[in-house]
mmCIF file with all atom_site columns, C-alpha atoms in Angstrom:
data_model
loop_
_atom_site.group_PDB
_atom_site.id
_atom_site.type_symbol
_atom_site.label_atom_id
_atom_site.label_alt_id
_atom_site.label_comp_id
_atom_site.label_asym_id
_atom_site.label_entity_id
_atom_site.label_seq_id
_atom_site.pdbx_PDB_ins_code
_atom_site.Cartn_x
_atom_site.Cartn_y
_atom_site.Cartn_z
_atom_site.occupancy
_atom_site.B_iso_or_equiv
_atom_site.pdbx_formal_charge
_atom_site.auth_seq_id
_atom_site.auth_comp_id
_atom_site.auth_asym_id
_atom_site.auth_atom_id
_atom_site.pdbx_PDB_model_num
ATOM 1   C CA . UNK W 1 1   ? -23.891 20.779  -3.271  1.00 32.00 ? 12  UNK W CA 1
ATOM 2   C CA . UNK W 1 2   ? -23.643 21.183  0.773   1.00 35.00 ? 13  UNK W CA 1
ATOM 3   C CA . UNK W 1 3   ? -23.910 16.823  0.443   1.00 39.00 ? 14  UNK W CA 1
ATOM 4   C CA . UNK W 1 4   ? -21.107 16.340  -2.436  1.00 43.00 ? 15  UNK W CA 1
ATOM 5   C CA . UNK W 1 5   ? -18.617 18.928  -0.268  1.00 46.00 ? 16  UNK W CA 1
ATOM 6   C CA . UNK W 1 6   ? -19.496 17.369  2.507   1.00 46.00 ? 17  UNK W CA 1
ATOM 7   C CA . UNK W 1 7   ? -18.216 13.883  1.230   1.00 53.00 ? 18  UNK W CA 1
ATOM 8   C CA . UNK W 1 8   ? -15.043 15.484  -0.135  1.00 82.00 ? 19  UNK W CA 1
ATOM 9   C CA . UNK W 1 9   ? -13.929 16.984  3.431   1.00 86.00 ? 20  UNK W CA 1
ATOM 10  C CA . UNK W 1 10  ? -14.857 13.493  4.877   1.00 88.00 ? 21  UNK W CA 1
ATOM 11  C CA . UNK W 1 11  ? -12.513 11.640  2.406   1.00 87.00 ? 22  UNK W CA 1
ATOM 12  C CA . UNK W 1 12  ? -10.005 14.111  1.932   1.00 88.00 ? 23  UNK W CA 1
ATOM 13  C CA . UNK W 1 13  ? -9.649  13.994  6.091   1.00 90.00 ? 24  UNK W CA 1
ATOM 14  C CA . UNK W 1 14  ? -9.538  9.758   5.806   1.00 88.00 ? 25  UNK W CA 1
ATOM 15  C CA . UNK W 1 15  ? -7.035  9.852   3.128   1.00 84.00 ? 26  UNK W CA 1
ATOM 16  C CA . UNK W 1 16  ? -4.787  12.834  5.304   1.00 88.00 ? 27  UNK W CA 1
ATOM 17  C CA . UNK W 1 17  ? -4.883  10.385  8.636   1.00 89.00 ? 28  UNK W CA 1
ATOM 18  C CA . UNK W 1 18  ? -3.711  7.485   6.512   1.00 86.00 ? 29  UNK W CA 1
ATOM 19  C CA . UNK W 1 19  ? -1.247  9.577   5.142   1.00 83.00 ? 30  UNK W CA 1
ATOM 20  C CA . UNK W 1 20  ? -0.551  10.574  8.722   1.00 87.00 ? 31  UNK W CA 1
ATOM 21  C CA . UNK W 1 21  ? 0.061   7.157   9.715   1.00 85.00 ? 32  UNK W CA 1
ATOM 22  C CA . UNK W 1 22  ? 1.955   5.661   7.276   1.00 79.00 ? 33  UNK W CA 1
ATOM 23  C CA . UNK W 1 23  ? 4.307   8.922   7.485   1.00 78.00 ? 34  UNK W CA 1
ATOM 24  C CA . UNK W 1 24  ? 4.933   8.810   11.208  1.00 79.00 ? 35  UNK W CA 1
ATOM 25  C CA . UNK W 1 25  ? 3.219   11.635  12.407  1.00 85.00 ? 36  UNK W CA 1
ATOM 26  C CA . UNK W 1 26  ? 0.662   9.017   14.078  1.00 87.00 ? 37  UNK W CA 1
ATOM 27  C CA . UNK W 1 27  ? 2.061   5.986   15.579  1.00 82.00 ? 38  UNK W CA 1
ATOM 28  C CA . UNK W 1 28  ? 1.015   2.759   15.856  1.00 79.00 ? 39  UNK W CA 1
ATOM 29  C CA . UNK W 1 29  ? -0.697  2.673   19.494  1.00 80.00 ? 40  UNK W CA 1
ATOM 30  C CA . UNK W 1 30  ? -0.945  6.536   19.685  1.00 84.00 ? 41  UNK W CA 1
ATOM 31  C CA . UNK W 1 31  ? -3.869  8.341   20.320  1.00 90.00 ? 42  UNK W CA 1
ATOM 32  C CA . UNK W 1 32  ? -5.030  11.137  19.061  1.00 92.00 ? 43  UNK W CA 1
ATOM 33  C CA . UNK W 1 33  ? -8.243  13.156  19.481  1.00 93.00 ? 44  UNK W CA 1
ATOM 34  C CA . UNK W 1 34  ? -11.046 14.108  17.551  1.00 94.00 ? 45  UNK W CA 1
ATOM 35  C CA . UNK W 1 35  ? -10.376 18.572  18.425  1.00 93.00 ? 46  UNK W CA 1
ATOM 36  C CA . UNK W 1 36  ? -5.959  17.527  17.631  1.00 93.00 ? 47  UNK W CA 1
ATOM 37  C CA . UNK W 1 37  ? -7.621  16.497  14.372  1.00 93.00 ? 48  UNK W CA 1
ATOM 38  C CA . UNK W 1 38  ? -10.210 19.178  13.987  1.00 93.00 ? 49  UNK W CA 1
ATOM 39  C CA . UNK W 1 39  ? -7.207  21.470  14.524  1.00 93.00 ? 50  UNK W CA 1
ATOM 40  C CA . UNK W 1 40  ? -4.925  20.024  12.293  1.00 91.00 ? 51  UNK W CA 1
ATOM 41  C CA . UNK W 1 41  ? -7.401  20.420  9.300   1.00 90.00 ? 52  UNK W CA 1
ATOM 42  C CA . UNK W 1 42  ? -8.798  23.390  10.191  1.00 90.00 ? 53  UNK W CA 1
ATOM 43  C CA . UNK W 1 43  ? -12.142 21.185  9.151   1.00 86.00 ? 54  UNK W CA 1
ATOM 44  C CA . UNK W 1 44  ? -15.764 21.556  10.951  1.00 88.00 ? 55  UNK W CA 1
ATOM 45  C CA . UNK W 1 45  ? -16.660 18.655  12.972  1.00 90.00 ? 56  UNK W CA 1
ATOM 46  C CA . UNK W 1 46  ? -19.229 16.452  10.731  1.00 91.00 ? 57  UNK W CA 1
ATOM 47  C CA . UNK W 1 47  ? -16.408 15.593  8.390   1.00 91.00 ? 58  UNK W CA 1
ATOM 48  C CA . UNK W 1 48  ? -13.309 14.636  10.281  1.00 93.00 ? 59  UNK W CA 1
ATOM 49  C CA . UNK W 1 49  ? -15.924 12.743  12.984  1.00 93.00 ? 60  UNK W CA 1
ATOM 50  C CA . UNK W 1 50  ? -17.592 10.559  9.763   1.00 93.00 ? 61  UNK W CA 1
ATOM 51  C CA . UNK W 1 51  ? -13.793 9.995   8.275   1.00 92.00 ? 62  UNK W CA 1
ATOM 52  C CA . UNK W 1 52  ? -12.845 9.179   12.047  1.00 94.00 ? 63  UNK W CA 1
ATOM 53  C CA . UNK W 1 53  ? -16.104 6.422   12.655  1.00 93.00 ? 64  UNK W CA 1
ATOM 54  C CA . UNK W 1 54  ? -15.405 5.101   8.226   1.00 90.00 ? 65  UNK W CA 1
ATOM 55  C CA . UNK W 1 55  ? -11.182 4.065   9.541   1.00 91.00 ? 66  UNK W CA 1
ATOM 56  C CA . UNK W 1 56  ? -12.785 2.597   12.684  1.00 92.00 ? 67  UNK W CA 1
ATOM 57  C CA . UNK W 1 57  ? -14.912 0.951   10.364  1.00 88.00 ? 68  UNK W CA 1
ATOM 58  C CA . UNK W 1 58  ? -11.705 -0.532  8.152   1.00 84.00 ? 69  UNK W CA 1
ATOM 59  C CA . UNK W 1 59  ? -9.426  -1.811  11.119  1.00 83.00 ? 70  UNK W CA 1
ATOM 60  C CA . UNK W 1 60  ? -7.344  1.275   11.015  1.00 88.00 ? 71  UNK W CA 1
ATOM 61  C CA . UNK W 1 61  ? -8.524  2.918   14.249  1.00 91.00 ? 72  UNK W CA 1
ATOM 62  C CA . UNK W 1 62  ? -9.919  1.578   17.464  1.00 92.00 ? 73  UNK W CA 1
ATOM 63  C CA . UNK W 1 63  ? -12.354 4.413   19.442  1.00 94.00 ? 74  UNK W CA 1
ATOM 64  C CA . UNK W 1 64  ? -11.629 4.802   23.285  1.00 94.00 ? 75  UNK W CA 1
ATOM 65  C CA . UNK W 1 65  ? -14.561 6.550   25.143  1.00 91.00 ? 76  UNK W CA 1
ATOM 66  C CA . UNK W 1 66  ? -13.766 9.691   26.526  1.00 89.00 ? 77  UNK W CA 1
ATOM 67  C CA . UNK W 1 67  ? -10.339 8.975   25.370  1.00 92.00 ? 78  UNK W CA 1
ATOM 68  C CA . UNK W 1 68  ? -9.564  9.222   21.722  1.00 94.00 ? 79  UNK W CA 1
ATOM 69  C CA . UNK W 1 69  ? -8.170  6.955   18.898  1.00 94.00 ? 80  UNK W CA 1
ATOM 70  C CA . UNK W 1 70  ? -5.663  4.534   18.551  1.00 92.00 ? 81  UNK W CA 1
ATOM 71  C CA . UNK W 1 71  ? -3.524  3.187   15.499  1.00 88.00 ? 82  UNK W CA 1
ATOM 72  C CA . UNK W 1 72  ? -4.500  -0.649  15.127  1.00 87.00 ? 83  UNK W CA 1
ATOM 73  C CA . UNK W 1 73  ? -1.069  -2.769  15.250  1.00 86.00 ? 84  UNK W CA 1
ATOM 74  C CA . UNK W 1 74  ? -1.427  -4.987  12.360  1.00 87.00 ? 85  UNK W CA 1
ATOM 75  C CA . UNK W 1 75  ? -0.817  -8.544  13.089  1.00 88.00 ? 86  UNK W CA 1
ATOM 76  C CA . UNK W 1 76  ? 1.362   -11.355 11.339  1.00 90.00 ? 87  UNK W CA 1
ATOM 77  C CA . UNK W 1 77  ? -1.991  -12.931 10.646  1.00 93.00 ? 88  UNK W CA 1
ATOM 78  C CA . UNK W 1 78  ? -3.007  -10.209 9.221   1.00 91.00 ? 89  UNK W CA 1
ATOM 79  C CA . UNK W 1 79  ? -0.136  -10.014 6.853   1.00 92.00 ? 90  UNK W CA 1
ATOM 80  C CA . UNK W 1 80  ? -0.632  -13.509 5.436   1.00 95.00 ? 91  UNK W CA 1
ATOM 81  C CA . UNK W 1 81  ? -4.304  -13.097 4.932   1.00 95.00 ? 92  UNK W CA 1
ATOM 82  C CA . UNK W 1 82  ? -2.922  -10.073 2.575   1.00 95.00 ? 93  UNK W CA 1
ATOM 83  C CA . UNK W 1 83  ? -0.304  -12.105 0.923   1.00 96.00 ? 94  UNK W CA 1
ATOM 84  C CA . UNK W 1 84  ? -3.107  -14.871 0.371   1.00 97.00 ? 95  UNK W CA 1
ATOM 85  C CA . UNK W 1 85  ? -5.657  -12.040 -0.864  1.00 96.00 ? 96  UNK W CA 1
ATOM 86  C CA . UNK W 1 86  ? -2.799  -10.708 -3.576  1.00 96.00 ? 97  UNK W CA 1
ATOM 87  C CA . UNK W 1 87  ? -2.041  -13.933 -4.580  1.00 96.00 ? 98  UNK W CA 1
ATOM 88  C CA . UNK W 1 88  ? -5.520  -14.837 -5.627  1.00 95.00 ? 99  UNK W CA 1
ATOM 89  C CA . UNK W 1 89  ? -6.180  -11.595 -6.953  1.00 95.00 ? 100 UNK W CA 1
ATOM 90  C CA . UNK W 1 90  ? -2.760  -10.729 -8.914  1.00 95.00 ? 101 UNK W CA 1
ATOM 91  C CA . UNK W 1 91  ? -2.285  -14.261 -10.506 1.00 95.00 ? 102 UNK W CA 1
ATOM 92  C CA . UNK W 1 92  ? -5.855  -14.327 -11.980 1.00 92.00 ? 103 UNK W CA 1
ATOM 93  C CA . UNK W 1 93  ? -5.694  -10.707 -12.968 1.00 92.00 ? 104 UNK W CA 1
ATOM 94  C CA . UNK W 1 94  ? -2.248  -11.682 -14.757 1.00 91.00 ? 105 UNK W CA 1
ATOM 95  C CA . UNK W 1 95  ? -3.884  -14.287 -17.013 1.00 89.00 ? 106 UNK W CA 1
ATOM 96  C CA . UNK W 1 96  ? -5.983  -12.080 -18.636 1.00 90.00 ? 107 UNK W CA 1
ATOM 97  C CA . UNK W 1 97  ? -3.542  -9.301  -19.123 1.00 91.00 ? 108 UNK W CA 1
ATOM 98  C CA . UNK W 1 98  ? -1.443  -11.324 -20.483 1.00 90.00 ? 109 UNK W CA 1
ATOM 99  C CA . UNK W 1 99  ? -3.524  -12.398 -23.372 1.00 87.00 ? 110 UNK W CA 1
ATOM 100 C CA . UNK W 1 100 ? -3.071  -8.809  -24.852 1.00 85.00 ? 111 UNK W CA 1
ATOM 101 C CA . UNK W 1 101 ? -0.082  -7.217  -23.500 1.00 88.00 ? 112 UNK W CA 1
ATOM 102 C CA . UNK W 1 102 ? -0.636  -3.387  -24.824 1.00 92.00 ? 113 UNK W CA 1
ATOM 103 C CA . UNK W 1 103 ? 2.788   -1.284  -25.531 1.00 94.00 ? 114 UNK W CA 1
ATOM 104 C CA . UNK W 1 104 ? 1.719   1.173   -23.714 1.00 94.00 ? 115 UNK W CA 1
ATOM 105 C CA . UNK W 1 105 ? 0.627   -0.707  -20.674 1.00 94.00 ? 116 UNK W CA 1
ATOM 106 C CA . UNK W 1 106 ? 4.376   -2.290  -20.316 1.00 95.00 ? 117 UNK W CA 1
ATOM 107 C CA . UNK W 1 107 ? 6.241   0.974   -21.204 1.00 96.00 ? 118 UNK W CA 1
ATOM 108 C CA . UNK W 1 108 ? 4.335   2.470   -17.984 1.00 96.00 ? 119 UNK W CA 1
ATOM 109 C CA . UNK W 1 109 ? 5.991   -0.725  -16.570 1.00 95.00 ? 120 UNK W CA 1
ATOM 110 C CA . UNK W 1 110 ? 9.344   -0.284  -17.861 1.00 95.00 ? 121 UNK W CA 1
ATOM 111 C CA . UNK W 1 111 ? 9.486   3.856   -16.262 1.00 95.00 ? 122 UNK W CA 1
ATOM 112 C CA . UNK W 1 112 ? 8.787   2.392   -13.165 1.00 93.00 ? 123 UNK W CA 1
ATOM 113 C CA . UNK W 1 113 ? 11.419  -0.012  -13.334 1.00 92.00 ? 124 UNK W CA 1
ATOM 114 C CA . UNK W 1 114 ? 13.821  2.713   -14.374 1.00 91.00 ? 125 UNK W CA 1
ATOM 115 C CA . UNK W 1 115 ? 12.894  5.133   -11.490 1.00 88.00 ? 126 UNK W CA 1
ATOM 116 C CA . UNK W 1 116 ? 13.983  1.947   -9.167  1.00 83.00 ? 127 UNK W CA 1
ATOM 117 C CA . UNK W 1 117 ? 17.437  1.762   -11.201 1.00 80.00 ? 128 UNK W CA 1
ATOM 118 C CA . UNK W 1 118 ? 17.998  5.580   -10.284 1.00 75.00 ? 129 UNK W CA 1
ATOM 119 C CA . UNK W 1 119 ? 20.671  5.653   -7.452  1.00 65.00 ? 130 UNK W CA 1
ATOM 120 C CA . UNK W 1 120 ? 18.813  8.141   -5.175  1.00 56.00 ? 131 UNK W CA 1
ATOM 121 C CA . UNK W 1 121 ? 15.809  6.280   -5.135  1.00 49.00 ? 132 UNK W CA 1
ATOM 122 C CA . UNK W 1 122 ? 17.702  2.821   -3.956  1.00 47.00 ? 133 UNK W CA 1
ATOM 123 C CA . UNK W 1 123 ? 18.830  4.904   -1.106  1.00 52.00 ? 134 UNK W CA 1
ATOM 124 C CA . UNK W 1 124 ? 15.384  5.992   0.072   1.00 66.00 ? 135 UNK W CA 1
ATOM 125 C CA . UNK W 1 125 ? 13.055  3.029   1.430   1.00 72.00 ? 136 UNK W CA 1
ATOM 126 C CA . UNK W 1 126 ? 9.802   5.293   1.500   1.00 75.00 ? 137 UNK W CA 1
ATOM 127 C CA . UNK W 1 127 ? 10.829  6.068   -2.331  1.00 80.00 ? 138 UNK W CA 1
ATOM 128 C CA . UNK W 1 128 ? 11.744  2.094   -3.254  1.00 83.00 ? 139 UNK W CA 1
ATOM 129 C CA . UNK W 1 129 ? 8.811   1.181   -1.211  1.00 84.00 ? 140 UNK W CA 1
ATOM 130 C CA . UNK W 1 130 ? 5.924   3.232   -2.974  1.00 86.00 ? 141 UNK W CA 1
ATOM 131 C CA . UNK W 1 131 ? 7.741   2.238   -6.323  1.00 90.00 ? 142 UNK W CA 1
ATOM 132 C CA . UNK W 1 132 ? 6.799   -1.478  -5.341  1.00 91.00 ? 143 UNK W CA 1
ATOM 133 C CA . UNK W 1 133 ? 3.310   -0.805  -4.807  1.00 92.00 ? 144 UNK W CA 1
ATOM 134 C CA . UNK W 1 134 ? 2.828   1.525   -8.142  1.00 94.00 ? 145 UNK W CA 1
ATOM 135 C CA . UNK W 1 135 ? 4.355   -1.405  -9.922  1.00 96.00 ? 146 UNK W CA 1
ATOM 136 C CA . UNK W 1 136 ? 2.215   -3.807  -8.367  1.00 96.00 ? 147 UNK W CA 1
ATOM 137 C CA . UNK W 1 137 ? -1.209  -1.566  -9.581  1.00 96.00 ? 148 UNK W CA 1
ATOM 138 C CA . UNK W 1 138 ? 0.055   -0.890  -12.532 1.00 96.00 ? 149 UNK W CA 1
ATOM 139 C CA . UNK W 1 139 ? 0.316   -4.619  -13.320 1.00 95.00 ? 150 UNK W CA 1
ATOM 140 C CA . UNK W 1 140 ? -3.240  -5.443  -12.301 1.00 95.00 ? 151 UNK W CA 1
ATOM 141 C CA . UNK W 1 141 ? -4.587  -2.379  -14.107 1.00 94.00 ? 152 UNK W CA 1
ATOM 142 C CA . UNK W 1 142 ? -3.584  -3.829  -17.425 1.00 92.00 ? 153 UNK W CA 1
ATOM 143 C CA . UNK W 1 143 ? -6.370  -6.419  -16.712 1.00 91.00 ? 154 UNK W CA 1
ATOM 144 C CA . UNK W 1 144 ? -8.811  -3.879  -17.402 1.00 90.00 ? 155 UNK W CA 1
ATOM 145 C CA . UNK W 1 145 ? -10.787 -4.922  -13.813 1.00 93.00 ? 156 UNK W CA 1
ATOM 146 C CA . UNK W 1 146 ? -11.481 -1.318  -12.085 1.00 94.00 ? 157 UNK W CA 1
ATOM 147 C CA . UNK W 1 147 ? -13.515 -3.583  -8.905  1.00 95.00 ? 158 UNK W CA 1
ATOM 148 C CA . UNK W 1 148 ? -10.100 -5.865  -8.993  1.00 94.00 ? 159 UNK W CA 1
ATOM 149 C CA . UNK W 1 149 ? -7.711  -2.902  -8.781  1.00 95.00 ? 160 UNK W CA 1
ATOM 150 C CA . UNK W 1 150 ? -9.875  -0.905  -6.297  1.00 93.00 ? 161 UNK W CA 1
ATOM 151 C CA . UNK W 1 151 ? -9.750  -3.929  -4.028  1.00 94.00 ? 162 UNK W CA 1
ATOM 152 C CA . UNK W 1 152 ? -5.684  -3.985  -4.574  1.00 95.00 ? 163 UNK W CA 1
ATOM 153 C CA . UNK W 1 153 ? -5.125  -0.982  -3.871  1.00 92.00 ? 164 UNK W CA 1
ATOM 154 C CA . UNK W 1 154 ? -6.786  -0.951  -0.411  1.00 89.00 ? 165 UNK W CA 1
ATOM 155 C CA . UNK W 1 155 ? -5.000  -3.918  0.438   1.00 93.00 ? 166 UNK W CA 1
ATOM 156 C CA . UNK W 1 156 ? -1.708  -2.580  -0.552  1.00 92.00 ? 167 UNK W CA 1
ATOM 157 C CA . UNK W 1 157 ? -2.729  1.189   1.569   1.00 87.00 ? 168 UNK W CA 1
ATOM 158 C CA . UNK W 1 158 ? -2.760  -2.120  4.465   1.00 88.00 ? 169 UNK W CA 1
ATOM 159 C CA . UNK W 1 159 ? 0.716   -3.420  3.763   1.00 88.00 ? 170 UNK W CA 1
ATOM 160 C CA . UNK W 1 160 ? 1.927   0.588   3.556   1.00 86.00 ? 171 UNK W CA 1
ATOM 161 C CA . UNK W 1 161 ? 0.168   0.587   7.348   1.00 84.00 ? 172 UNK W CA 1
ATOM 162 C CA . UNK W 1 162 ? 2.300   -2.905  8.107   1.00 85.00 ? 173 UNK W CA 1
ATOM 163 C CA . UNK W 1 163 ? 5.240   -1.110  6.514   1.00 83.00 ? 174 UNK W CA 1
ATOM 164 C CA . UNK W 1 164 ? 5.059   2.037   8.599   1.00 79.00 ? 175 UNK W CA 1
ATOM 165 C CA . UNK W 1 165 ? 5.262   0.075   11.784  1.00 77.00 ? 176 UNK W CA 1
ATOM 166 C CA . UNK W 1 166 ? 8.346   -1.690  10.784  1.00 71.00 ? 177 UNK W CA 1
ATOM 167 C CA . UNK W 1 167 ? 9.842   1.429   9.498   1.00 68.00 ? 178 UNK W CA 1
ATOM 168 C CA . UNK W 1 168 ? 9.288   3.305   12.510  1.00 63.00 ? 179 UNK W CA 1
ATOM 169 C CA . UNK W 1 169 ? 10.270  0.911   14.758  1.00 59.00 ? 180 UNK W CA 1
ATOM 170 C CA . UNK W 1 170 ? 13.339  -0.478  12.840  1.00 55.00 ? 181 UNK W CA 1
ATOM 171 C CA . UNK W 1 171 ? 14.109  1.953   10.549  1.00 52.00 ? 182 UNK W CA 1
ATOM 172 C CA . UNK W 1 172 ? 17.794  1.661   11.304  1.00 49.00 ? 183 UNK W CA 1
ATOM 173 C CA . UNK W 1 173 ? 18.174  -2.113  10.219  1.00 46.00 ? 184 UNK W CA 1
ATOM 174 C CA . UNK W 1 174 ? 15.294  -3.118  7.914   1.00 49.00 ? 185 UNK W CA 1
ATOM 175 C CA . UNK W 1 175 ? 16.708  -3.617  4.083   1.00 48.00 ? 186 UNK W CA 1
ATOM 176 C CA . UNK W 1 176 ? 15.256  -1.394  1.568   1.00 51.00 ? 187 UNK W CA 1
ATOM 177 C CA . UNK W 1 177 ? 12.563  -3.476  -0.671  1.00 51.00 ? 188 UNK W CA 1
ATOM 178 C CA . UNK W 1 178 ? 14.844  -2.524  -3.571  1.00 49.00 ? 189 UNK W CA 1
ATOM 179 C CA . UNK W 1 179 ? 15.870  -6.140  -4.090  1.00 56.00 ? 190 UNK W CA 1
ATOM 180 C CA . UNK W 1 180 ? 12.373  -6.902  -5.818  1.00 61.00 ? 191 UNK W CA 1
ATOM 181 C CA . UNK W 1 181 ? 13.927  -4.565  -8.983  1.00 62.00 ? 192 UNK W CA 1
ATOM 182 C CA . UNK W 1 182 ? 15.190  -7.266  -10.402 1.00 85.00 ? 193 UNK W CA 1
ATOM 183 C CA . UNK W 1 183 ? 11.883  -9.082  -10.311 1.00 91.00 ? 194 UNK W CA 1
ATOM 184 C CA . UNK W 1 184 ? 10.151  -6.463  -11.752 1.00 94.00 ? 195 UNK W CA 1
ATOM 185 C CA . UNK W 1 185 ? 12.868  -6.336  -14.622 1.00 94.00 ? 196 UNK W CA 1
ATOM 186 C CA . UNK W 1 186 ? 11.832  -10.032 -15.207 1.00 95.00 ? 197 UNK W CA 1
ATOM 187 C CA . UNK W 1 187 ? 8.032   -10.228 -14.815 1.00 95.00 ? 198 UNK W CA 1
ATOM 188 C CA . UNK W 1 188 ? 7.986   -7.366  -17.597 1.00 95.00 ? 199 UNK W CA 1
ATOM 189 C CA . UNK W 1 189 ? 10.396  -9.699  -19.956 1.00 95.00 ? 200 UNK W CA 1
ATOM 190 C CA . UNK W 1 190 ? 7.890   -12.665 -19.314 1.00 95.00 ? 201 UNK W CA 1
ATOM 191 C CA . UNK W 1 191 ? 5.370   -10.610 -20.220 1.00 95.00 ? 202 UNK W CA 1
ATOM 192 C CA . UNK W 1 192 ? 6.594   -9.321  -23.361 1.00 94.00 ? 203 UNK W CA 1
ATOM 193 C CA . UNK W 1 193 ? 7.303   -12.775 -24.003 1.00 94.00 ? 204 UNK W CA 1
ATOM 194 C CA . UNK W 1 194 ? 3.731   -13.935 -23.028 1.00 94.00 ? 205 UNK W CA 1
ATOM 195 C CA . UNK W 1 195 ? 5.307   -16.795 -20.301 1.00 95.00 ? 206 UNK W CA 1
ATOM 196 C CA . UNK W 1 196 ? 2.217   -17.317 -18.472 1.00 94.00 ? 207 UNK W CA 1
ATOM 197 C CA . UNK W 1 197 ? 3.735   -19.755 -16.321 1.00 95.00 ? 208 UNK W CA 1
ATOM 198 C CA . UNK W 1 198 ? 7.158   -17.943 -15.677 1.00 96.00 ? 209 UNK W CA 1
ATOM 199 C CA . UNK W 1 199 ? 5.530   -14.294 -15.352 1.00 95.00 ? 210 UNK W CA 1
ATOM 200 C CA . UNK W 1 200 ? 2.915   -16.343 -12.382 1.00 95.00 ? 211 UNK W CA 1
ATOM 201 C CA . UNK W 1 201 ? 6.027   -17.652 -10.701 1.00 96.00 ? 212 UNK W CA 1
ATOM 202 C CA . UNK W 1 202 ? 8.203   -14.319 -10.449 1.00 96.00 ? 213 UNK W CA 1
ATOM 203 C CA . UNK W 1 203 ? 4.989   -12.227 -9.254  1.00 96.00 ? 214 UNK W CA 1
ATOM 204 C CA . UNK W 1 204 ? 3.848   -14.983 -6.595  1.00 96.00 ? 215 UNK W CA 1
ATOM 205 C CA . UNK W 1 205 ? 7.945   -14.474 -5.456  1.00 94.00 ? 216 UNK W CA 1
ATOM 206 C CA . UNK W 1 206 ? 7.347   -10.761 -5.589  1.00 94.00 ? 217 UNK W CA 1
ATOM 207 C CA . UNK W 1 207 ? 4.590   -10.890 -3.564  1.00 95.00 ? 218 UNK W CA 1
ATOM 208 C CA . UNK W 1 208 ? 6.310   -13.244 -0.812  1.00 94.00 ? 219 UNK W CA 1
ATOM 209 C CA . UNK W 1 209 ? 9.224   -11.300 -0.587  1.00 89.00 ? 220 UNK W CA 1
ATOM 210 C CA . UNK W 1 210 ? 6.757   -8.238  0.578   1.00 88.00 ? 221 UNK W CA 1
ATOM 211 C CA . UNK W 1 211 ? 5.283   -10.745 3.134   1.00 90.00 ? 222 UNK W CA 1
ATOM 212 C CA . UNK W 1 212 ? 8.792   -11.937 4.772   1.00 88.00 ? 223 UNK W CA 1
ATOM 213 C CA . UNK W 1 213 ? 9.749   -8.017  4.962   1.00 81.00 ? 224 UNK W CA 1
ATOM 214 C CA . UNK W 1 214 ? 6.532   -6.801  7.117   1.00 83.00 ? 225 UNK W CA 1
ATOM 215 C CA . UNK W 1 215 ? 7.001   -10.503 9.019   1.00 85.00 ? 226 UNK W CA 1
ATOM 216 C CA . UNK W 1 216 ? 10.267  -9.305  9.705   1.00 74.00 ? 227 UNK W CA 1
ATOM 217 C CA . UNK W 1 217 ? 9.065   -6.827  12.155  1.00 55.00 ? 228 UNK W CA 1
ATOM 218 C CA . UNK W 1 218 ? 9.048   -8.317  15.985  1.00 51.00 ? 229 UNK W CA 1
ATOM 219 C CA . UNK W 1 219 ? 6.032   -6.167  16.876  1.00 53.00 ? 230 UNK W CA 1
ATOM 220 C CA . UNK W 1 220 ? 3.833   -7.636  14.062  1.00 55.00 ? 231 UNK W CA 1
#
C-alpha cells in the first residue's frame, strides 16, 4: 500500500510539472527548486525528488548542483526527429485502422472536429491546440495498438513542450493551429471512404503543418 501511494504522488507530481511547463508557470530556461516544488504540492520529499530525477531522465529537465532545475529548450532537431517518429508511427497505424473503420471510432472523430468548428474555440490557441493532439490519438487509437498510442502520446506531451516555448515567447504573432480543421474534416471523409492512399497523404500534411508551426519559433 505505502509502495502503490508512493508511485501515485511520484506521477501525479511528474504529470503537475509538465502541466506546469506547458502552462507557463515554468519557463523554458527557468529554474526551480526541489523545496519551491515541495511547497507547491504540499508533497513529502521521496515523491516530488523521484518525479524530479524520472523528467531528468526524459529530456525535460536538466539538474544543476546546488542550484536547481532547468526547463530543456527543445531544439529544431528535435522537432524533426518528432515529425519523422509520427510519420512512421501514424501512417502504419492508419493502415490497419482503416481496414475496419468502426462507427463509433469516427463519430468520436467527427465531435472533435465539431468542437474545432465552435467559434470560441478558434479564438483560443491552447483550446485549438489540445484539439489537434486529441484528434491525432484518437486516430491512432482506432488501430487497436495500446504500446503504439502510449508511445504517441509521449511524443505529442513533447510537441505540447515545443509548443509552450513558442507560445510564450510569441504568443502575440504565432497563428492559431486552427487551419489543420479542415484536414481533419477530410482525413475523416477518406476514411469513411476507405482512401488509403488519400487519408496517408492528408495526415502526413497534418503532421507537417505541426512541424513548420514549432519551426516557426526563432528560439527552437
Amino acid at each position: 500500500m505505502i509502495t502503490s501511494k508512493k508511485a501515485t504522488l511520484k506521477d501525479h507530481a511528474y504529470q503537475q510539472i509538465i502541466e506546469m511547463i506547458c502552462n507557463g508557470k515554468i519557463q523554458t530556461g527557468e529554474i526551480v527548486t526541489e523545496k519551491q516544488l515541495i511547497e507547491h504540492f504540499g508533497f513529502s520529499k521521496s515523491p516530488v525528488r523521484e518525479a524530479l530525477i524520472q523528467l531528468c531522465h526524459d529530456g525535460v529537465l536538466h539538474s544543476i548542483p546546488r542550484c536547481g532545475y532547468q526547463v530543456i529548450q527543445i531544439s529544431a532537431k528535435d522537432v524533426r526527429e518528432l515529425t519523422e517518429l509520427r510519420m512512421d508511427l501514424e501512417l502504419a497505424s492508419l493502415r490497419r485502422l482503416i481496414a475496419n473503420p468502426t462507427e463509433a471510432h469516427l463519430e468520436q472523430l467527427r465531435e472533435l472536429n465539431r468542437q474545432r468548428n465552435r467559434p470560441a474555440q478558434e479564438k483560443d490557441l491552447w483550446s485549438a491546440w489540445d484539439n489537434n493532439v486529441q484528434f491525432h490519438l484518437c486516430l491512432l487509437e482506432g488501430a487497436g495498438n495500446a504500446h503504439a498510442l502510449d508511445v504517441l502520446r509521449r511524443t505529442l506531451s513533447t510537441c505540447t513542450r515545443a509548443y509552450a516555448q513558442l507560445y510564450f515567447t510569441r504568443r502575440d504573432s504565432i497563428i492559431s493551429p486552427r487551419s489543420t480543421r479542415h484536414l481533419h474534416e477530410l482525413i475523416v471523409n477518406a476514411l469513411e471512404s476507405r482512401n488509403l492512399e488519400t487519408a496517408q497523404a492528408l495526415l502526413r500534411e497534418d503532421i507537417l503543418r505541426m512541424q513548420t508551426e514549432l519551426l516557426s519559433n526563432d528560439n527552437v
